[in-house]
Every structure is written in C-alpha cells, then in structure tokens.
PDB file of C-alpha atoms in Angstrom:
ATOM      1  CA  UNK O   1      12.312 -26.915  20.876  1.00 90.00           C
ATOM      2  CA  UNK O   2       9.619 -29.693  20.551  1.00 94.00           C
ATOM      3  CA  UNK O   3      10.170 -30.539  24.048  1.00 95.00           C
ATOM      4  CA  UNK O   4       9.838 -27.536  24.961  1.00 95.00           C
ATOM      5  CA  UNK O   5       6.490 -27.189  22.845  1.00 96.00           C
ATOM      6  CA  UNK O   6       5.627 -30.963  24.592  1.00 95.00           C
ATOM      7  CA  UNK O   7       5.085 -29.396  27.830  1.00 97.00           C
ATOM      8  CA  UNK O   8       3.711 -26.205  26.751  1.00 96.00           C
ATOM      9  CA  UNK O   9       0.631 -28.062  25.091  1.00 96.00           C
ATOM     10  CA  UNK O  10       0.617 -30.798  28.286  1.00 96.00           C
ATOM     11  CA  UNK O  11       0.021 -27.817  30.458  1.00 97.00           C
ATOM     12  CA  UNK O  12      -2.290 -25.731  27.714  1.00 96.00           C
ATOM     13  CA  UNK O  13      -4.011 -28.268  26.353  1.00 96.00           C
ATOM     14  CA  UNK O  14      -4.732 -28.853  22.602  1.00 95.00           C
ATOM     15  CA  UNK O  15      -7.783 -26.250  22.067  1.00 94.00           C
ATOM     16  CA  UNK O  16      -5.923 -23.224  23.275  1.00 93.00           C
ATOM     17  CA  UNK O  17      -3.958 -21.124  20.640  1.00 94.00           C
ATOM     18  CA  UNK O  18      -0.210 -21.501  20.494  1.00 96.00           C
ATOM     19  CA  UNK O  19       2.265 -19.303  18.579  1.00 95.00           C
ATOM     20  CA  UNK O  20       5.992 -19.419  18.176  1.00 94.00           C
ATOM     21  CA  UNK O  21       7.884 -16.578  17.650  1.00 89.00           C
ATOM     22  CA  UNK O  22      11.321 -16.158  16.046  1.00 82.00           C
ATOM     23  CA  UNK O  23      12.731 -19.563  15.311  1.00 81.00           C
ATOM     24  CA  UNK O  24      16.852 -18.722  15.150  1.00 72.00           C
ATOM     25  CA  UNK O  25      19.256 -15.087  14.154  1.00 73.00           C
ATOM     26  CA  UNK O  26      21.380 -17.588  11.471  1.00 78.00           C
ATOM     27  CA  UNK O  27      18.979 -19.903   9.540  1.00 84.00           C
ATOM     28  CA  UNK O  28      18.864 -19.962   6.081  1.00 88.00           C
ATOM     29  CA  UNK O  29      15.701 -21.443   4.037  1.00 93.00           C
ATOM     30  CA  UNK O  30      16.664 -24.793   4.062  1.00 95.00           C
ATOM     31  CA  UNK O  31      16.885 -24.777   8.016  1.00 93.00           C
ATOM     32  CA  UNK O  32      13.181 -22.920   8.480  1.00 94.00           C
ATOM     33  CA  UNK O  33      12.118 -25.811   6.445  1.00 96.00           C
ATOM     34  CA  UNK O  34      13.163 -27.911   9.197  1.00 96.00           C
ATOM     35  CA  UNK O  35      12.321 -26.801  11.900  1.00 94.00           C
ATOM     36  CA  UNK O  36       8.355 -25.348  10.611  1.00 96.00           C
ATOM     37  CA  UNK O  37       7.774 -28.913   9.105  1.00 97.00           C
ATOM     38  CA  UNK O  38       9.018 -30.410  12.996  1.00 96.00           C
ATOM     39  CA  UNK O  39       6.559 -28.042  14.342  1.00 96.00           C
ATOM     40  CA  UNK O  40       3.454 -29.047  12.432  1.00 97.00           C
ATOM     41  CA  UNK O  41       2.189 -31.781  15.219  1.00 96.00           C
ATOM     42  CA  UNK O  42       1.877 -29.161  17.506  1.00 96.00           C
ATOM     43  CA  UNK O  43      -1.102 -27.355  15.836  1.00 95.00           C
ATOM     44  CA  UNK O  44       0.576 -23.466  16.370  1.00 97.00           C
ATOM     45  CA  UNK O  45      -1.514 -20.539  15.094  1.00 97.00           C
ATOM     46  CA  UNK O  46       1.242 -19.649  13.254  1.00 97.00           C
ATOM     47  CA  UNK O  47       5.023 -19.220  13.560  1.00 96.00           C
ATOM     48  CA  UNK O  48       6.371 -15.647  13.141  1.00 94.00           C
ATOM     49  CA  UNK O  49       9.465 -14.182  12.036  1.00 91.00           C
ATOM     50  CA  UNK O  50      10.804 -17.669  10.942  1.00 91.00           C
ATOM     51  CA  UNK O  51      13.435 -16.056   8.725  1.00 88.00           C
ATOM     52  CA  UNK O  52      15.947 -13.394   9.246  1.00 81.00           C
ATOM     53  CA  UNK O  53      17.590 -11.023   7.072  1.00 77.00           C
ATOM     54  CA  UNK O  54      20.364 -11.946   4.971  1.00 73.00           C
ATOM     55  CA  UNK O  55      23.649  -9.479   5.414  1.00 71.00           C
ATOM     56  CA  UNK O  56      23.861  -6.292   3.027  1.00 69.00           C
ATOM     57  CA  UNK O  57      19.924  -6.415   3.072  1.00 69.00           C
ATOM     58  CA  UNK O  58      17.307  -3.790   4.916  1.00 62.00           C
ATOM     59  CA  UNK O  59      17.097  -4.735   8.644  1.00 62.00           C
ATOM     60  CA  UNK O  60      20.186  -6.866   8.812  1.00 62.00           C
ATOM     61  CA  UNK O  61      20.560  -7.278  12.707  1.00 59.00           C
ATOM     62  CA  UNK O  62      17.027  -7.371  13.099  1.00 60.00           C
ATOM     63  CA  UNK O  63      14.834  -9.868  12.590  1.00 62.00           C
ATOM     64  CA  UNK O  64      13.260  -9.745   8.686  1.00 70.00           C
ATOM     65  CA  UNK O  65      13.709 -10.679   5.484  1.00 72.00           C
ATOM     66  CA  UNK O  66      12.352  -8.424   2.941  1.00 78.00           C
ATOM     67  CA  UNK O  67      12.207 -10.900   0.356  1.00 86.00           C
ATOM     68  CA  UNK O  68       8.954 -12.813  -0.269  1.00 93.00           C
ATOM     69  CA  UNK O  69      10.491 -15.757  -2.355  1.00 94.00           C
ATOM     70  CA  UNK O  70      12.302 -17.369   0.405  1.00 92.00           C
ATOM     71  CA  UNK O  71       9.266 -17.047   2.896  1.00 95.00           C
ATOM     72  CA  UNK O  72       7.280 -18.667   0.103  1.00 97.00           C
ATOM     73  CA  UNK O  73       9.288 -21.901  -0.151  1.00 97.00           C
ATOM     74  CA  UNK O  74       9.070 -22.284   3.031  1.00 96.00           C
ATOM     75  CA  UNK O  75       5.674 -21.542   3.046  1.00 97.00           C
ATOM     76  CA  UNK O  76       5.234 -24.315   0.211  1.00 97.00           C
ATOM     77  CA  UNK O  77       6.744 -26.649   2.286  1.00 97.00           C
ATOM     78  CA  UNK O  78       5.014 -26.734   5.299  1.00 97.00           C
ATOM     79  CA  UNK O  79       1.324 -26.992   7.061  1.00 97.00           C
ATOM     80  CA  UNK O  80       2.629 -24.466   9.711  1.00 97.00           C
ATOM     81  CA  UNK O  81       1.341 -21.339   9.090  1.00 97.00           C
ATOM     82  CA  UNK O  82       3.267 -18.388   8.762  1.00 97.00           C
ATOM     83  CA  UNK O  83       3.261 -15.073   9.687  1.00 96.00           C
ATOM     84  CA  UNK O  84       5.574 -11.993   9.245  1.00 94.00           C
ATOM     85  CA  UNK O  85       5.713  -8.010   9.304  1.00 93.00           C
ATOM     86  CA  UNK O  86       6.157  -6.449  12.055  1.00 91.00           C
ATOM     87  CA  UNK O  87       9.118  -4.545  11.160  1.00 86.00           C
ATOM     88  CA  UNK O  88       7.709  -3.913   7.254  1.00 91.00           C
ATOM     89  CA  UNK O  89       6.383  -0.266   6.765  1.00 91.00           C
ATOM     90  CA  UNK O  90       3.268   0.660   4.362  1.00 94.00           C
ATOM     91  CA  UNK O  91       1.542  -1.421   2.419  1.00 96.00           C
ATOM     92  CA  UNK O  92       2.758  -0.871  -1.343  1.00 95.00           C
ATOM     93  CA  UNK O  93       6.533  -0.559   0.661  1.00 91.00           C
ATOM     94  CA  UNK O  94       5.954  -3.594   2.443  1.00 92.00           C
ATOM     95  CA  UNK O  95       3.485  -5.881   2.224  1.00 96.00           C
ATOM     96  CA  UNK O  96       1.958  -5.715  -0.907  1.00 96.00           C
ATOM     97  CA  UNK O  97       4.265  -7.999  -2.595  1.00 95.00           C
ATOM     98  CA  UNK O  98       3.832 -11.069   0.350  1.00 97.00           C
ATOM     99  CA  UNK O  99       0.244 -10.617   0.220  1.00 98.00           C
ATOM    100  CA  UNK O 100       0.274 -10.592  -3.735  1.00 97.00           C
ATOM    101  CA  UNK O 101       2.228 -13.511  -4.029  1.00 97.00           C
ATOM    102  CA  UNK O 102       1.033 -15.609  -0.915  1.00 97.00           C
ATOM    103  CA  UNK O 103       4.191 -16.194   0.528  1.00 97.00           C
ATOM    104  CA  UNK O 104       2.873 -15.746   4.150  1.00 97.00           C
ATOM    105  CA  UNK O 105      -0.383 -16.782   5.723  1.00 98.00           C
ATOM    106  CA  UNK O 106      -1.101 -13.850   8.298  1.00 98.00           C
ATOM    107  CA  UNK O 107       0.127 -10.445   7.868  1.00 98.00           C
ATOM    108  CA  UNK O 108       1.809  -9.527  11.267  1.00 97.00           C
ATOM    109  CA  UNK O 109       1.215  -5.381  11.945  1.00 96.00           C
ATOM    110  CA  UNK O 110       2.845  -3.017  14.082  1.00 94.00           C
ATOM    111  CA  UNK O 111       1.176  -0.388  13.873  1.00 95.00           C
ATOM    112  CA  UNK O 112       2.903   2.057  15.458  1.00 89.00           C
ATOM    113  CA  UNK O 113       5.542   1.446  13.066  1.00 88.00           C
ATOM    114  CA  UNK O 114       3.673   0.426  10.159  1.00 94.00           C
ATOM    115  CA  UNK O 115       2.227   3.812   9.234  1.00 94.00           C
ATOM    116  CA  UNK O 116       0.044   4.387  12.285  1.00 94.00           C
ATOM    117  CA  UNK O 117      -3.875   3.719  12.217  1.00 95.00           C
ATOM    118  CA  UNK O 118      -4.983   4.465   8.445  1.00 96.00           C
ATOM    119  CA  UNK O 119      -2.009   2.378   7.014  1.00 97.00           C
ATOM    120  CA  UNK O 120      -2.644  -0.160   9.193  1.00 97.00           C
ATOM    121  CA  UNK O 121      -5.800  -0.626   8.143  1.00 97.00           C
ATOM    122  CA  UNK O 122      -5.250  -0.397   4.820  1.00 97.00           C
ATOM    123  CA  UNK O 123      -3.270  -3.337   4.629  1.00 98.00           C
ATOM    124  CA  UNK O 124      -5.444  -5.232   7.039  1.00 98.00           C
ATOM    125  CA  UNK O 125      -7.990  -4.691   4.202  1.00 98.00           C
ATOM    126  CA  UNK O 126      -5.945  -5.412   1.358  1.00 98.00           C
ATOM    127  CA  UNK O 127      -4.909  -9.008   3.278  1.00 98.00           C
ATOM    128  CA  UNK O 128      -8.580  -9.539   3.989  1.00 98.00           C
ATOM    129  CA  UNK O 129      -9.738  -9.179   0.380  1.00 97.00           C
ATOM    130  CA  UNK O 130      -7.437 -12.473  -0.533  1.00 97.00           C
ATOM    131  CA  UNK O 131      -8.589 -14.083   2.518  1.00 97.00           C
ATOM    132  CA  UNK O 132      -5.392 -13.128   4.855  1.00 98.00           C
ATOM    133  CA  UNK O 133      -6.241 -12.612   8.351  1.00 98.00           C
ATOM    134  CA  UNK O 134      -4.132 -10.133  10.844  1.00 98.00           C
ATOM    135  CA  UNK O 135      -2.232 -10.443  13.877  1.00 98.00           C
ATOM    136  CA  UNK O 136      -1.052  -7.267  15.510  1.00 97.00           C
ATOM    137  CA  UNK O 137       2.385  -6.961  17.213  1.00 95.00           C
ATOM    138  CA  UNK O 138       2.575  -4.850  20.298  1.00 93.00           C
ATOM    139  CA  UNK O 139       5.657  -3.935  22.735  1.00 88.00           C
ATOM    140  CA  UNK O 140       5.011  -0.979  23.649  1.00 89.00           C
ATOM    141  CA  UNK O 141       2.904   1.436  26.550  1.00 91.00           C
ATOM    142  CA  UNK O 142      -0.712   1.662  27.321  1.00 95.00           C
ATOM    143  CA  UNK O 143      -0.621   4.530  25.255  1.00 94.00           C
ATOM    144  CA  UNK O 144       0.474   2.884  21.831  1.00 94.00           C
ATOM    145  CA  UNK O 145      -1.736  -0.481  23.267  1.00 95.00           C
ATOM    146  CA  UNK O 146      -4.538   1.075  23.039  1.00 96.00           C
ATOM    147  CA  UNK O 147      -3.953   3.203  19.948  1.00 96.00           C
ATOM    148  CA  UNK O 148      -3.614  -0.511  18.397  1.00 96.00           C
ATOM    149  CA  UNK O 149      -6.739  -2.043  20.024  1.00 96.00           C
ATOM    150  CA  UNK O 150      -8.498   1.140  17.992  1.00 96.00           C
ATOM    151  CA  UNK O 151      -6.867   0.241  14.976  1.00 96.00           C
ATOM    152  CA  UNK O 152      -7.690  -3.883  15.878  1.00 97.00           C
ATOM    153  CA  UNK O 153     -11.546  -2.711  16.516  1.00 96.00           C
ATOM    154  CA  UNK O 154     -11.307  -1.845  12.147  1.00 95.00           C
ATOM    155  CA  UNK O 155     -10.402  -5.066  11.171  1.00 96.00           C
ATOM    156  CA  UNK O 156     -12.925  -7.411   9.469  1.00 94.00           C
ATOM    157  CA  UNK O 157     -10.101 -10.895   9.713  1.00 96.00           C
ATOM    158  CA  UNK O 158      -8.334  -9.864  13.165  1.00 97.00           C
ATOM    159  CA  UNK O 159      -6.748 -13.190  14.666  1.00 96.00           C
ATOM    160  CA  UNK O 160      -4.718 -11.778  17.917  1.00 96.00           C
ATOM    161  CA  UNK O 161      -2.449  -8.995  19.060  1.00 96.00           C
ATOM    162  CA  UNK O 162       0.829 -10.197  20.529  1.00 93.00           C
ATOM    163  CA  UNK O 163       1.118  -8.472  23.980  1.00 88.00           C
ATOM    164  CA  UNK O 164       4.531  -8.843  25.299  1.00 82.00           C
ATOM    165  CA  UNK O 165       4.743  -9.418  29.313  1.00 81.00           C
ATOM    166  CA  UNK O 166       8.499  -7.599  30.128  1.00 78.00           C
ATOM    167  CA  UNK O 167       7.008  -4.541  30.239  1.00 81.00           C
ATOM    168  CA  UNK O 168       3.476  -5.128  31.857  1.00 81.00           C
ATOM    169  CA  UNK O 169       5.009  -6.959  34.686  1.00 84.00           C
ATOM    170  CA  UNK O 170       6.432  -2.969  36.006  1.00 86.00           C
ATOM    171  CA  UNK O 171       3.750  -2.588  38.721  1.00 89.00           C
ATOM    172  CA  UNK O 172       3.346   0.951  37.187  1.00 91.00           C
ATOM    173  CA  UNK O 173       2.431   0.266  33.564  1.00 93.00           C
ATOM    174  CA  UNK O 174      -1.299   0.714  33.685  1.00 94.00           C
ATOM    175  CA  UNK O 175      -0.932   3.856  35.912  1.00 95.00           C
ATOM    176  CA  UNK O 176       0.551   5.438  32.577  1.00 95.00           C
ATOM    177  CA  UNK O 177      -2.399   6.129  31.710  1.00 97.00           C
ATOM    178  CA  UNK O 178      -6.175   7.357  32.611  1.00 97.00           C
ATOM    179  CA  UNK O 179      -9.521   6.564  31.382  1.00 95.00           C
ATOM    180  CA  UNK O 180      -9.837   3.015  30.735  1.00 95.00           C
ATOM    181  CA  UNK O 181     -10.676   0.066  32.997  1.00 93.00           C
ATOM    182  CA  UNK O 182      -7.375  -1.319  35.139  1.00 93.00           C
ATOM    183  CA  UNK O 183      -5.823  -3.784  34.598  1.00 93.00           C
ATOM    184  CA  UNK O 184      -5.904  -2.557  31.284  1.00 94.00           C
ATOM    185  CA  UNK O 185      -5.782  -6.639  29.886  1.00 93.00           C
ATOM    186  CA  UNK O 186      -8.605  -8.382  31.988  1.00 93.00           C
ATOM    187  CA  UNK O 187      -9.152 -12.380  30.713  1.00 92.00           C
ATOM    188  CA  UNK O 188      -6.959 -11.843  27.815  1.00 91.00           C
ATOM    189  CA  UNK O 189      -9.015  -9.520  26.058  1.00 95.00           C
ATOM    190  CA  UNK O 190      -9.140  -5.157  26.284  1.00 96.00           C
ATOM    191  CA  UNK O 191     -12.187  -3.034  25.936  1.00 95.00           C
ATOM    192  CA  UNK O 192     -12.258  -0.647  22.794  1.00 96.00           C
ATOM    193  CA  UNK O 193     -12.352   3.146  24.662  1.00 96.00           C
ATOM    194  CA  UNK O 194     -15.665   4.822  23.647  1.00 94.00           C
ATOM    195  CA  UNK O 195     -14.799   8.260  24.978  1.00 95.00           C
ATOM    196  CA  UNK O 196     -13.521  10.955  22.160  1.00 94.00           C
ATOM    197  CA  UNK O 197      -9.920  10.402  20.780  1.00 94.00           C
ATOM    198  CA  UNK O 198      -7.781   7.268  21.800  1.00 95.00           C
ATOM    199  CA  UNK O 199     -10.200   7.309  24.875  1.00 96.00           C
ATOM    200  CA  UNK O 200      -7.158   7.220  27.538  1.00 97.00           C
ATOM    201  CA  UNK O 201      -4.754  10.594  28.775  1.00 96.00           C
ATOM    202  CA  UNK O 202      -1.389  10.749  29.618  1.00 95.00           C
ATOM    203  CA  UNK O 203      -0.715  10.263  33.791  1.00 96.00           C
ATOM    204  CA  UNK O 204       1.978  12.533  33.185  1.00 94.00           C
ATOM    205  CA  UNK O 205       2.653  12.598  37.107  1.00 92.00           C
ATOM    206  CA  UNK O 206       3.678   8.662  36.884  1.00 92.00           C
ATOM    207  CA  UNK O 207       5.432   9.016  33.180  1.00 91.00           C
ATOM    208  CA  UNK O 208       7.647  11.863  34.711  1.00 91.00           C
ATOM    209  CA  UNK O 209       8.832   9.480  37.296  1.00 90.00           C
ATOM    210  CA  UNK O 210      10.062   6.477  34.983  1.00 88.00           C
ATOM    211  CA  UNK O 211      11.519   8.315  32.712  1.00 86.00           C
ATOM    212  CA  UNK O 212      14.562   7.007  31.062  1.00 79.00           C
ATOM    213  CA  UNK O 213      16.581  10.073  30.287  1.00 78.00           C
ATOM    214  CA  UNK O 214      15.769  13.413  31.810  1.00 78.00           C
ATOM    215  CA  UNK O 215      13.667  16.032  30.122  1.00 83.00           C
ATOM    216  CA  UNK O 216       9.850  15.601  28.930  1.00 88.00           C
ATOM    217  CA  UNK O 217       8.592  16.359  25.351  1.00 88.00           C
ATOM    218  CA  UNK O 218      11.715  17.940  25.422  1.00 87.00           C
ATOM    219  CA  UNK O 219      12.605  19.827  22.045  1.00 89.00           C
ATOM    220  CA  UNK O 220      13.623  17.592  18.879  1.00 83.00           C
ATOM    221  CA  UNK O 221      15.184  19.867  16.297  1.00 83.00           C
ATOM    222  CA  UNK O 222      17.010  16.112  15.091  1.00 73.00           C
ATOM    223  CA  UNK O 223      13.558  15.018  13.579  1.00 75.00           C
ATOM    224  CA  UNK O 224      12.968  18.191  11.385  1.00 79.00           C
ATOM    225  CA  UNK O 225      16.379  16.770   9.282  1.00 72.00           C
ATOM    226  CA  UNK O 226      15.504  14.755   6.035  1.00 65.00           C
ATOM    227  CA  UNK O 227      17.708  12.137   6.682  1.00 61.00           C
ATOM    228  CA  UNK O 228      19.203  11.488  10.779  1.00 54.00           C
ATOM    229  CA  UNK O 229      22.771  10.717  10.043  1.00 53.00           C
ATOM    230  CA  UNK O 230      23.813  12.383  13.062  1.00 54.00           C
ATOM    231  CA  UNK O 231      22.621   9.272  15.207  1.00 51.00           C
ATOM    232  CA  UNK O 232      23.650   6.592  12.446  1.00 51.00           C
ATOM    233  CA  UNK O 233      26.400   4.231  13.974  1.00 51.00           C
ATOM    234  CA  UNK O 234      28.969   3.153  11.345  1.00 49.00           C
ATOM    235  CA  UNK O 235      32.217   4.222   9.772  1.00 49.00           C
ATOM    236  CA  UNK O 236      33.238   7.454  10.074  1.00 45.00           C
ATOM    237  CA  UNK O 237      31.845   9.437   7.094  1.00 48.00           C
ATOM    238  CA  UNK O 238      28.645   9.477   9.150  1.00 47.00           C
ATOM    239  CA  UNK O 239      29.166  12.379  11.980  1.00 53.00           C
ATOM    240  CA  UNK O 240      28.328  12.058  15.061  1.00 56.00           C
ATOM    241  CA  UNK O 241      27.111  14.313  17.692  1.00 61.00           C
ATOM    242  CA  UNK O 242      26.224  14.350  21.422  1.00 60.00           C
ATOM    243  CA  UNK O 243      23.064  15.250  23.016  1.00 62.00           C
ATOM    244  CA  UNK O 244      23.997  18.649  22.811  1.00 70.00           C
ATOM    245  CA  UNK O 245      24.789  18.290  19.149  1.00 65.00           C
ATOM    246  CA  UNK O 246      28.136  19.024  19.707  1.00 71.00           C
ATOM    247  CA  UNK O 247      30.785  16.748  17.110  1.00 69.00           C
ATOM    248  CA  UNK O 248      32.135  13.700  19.046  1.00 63.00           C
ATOM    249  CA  UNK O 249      35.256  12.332  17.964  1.00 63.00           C
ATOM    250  CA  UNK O 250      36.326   8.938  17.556  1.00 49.00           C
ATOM    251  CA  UNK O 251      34.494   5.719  16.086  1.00 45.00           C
TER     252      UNK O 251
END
C-alpha cells in the first residue's frame, strides 16, 4: 500500500489532497494501528472506514463498526486522521456518541441514507460546534448528487464530497437529468442549483432506457410493511416471496 501511495503523491504532488478509503474486510484494532501509523508520511486528508464490523454486530458484511471505543484507540494512536459514517443513520442513532467522545476526526455523511437533508445537517452542525469538519459520501445519480451538493451548500466546516467515478464514466449519467450545467462536475467542483426545489428534473426519456428491472415508479405495497422480512435473506423462519409476492420455497 505505501508503494502504491509512493506513486500516487510522485504523480499528485504533495499540496493536493489525498484520501484513502477502506483499509482491509478482516482487521482488527491492533492491525488499523498499523497500517494508519505507516500511512502518516503521506500527509492523507484522512483515512475512512479503517475498521470493519465485528461478526454478530449491525452491518456485519459491510463496512462499519458501530462502536466508538475501538475507532478511538486507533484514533489515539495515530496522526492520520480519521473519518467514518457513511453507513451510520441520524445523529442521536449514530453519530452522536463518536462526535461526543472524539473517537473520529471528520464525520463522513451520506446523506441520502443518513436521514436526508435536515438530518444531515443536523449532525454537520452538531460536529461543527466541537470543531469536526464534514466530508460527504456520494455513489449515487445526478439526482441524489445534487440533492447532497444542497445539503453540502448548509455546512459551515464542509471538507469534500467523495464522488465515486464507476458510475459517471456511463456516457449517459449527466443526461439523467435537466437543469444544471453539463458535465455536471466541471474542475472538481459543482454549482449549487438556484432554480426552485433541487434545481434539476428527471430526463425520464433517458432513465426509462437504463433501467435495471422493468417497470417505472412502479407500485411498492413492500414499503408500507413495518418491518420488510419478506426480502430478508437468512434461515428459513424469514419468508420469502417473489416479485409477485408469491411464497418461494427453498433456502
């Protein structure tokens, strides 16, 4: 990895920002310790999402640990600054207790998944108040981009949003949408919209043709359920149904 990072900062030079995202799927403290203090010649931003979640806890498979202690030793133990939260929801549910207890050093929203526009900026404020800045996380269409860059254009400590390049590499991703400037992402930054609402409408023309399953803003009687266990994967006291909602049988 710091050969990697060698060339990176040959080719970037030393006063551009670097961040590192996602550091391993099976390290334990004592390994992030390791590998953030081997990182700290290299200056980064901040490295996200150093540790993952332990088995038996909430997003197991994914990449988060819920619990702030373990970020904060590593945190103690290193001049690498770290950042977490993209997968965290609300503020008291989430990120109240890193922020409280300084076991991170930027807050990392999504905030299409954090609560939507007011949360997010509720805990954008709530970091900024004990001198926390924000990075924003974003992987998704020019739709939810610039619902975020809205939400960005609130904050008073905004760092960066992470704007991931599998998707905008489709030579049809800014046609998704109408009403801002294309490309959407000109010199690395994107103009706030300062027409009413999110500023941008739906191309529904070029969403109906790269669609992933058929049907659009087709009925979902799923959502009106308290709790989806239709769709959760698992043994087999959790039912499971097709598209149709029709049983299915088997595991």
């Amino acid at each position: 990895m710091c050969e990697v990072l060698d060339k990176i900062r040959d080719a970037i030079g030393w006063e551009a920002a670097l961040a590192l995202d996602h550091l391993g799927a099976r390290l334990r403290v004592n390994d992030c310790i390791r590998y953030v203090k081997a990182l700290e010649p290299y200056q980064l931003a901040f490295a996200e999402d150093v540790l993952p979640a332990l088995p038996g806890e909430l997003g197991h498979g994914g990449n988060i640990s819920r619990d702030w202690r373990r970020f904060k030793e590593i945190k103690e133990a290193t001049t690498t600054p770290l950042a977490m939260g993209e997968d965290l929801f609300g503020l008291e549910e989430g990120f109240m207790d890193f922020i409280d207890n300084r076991a991170i050093d930027i807050v990392h929203i999504e905030p299409l998944t954090a609560g939507g526009i007011r949360e997010t900026k509720r805990i954008a404020d709530y970091a900024a108040m004990r001198s926390i800045p924000t990075a924003v996380h974003c992987c998704v269409s020019p739709l939810g981009t610039i619902a975020n860059v809205h939400a960005i254009a609130t904050m008073r400590d905004f760092m960066a949003m992470e704007r991931d390049n599998v998707f905008m590499t489709l030579p049809w991703w800014n046609d998704l949408v109408t009403g801002v400037p294309k490309p959407i992402i000109q010199d690395g930054y994107i103009r706030v919209p300062e027409t009413p609402g999110l500023g941008v409408e739906l191309n529904e023309e070029v969403v109906k043709q790269h669609l992933r399953v058929p049907g659009y803003f087709e009925p979902t009687p799923q959502y009106d359920k308290y709790i989806l266990d239709d769709f959760r994967p698992g043994p087999a006291v959790y039912p499971r149904v097709d598209e149709f909602g029709k049983p299915v049988r088997g595991r």
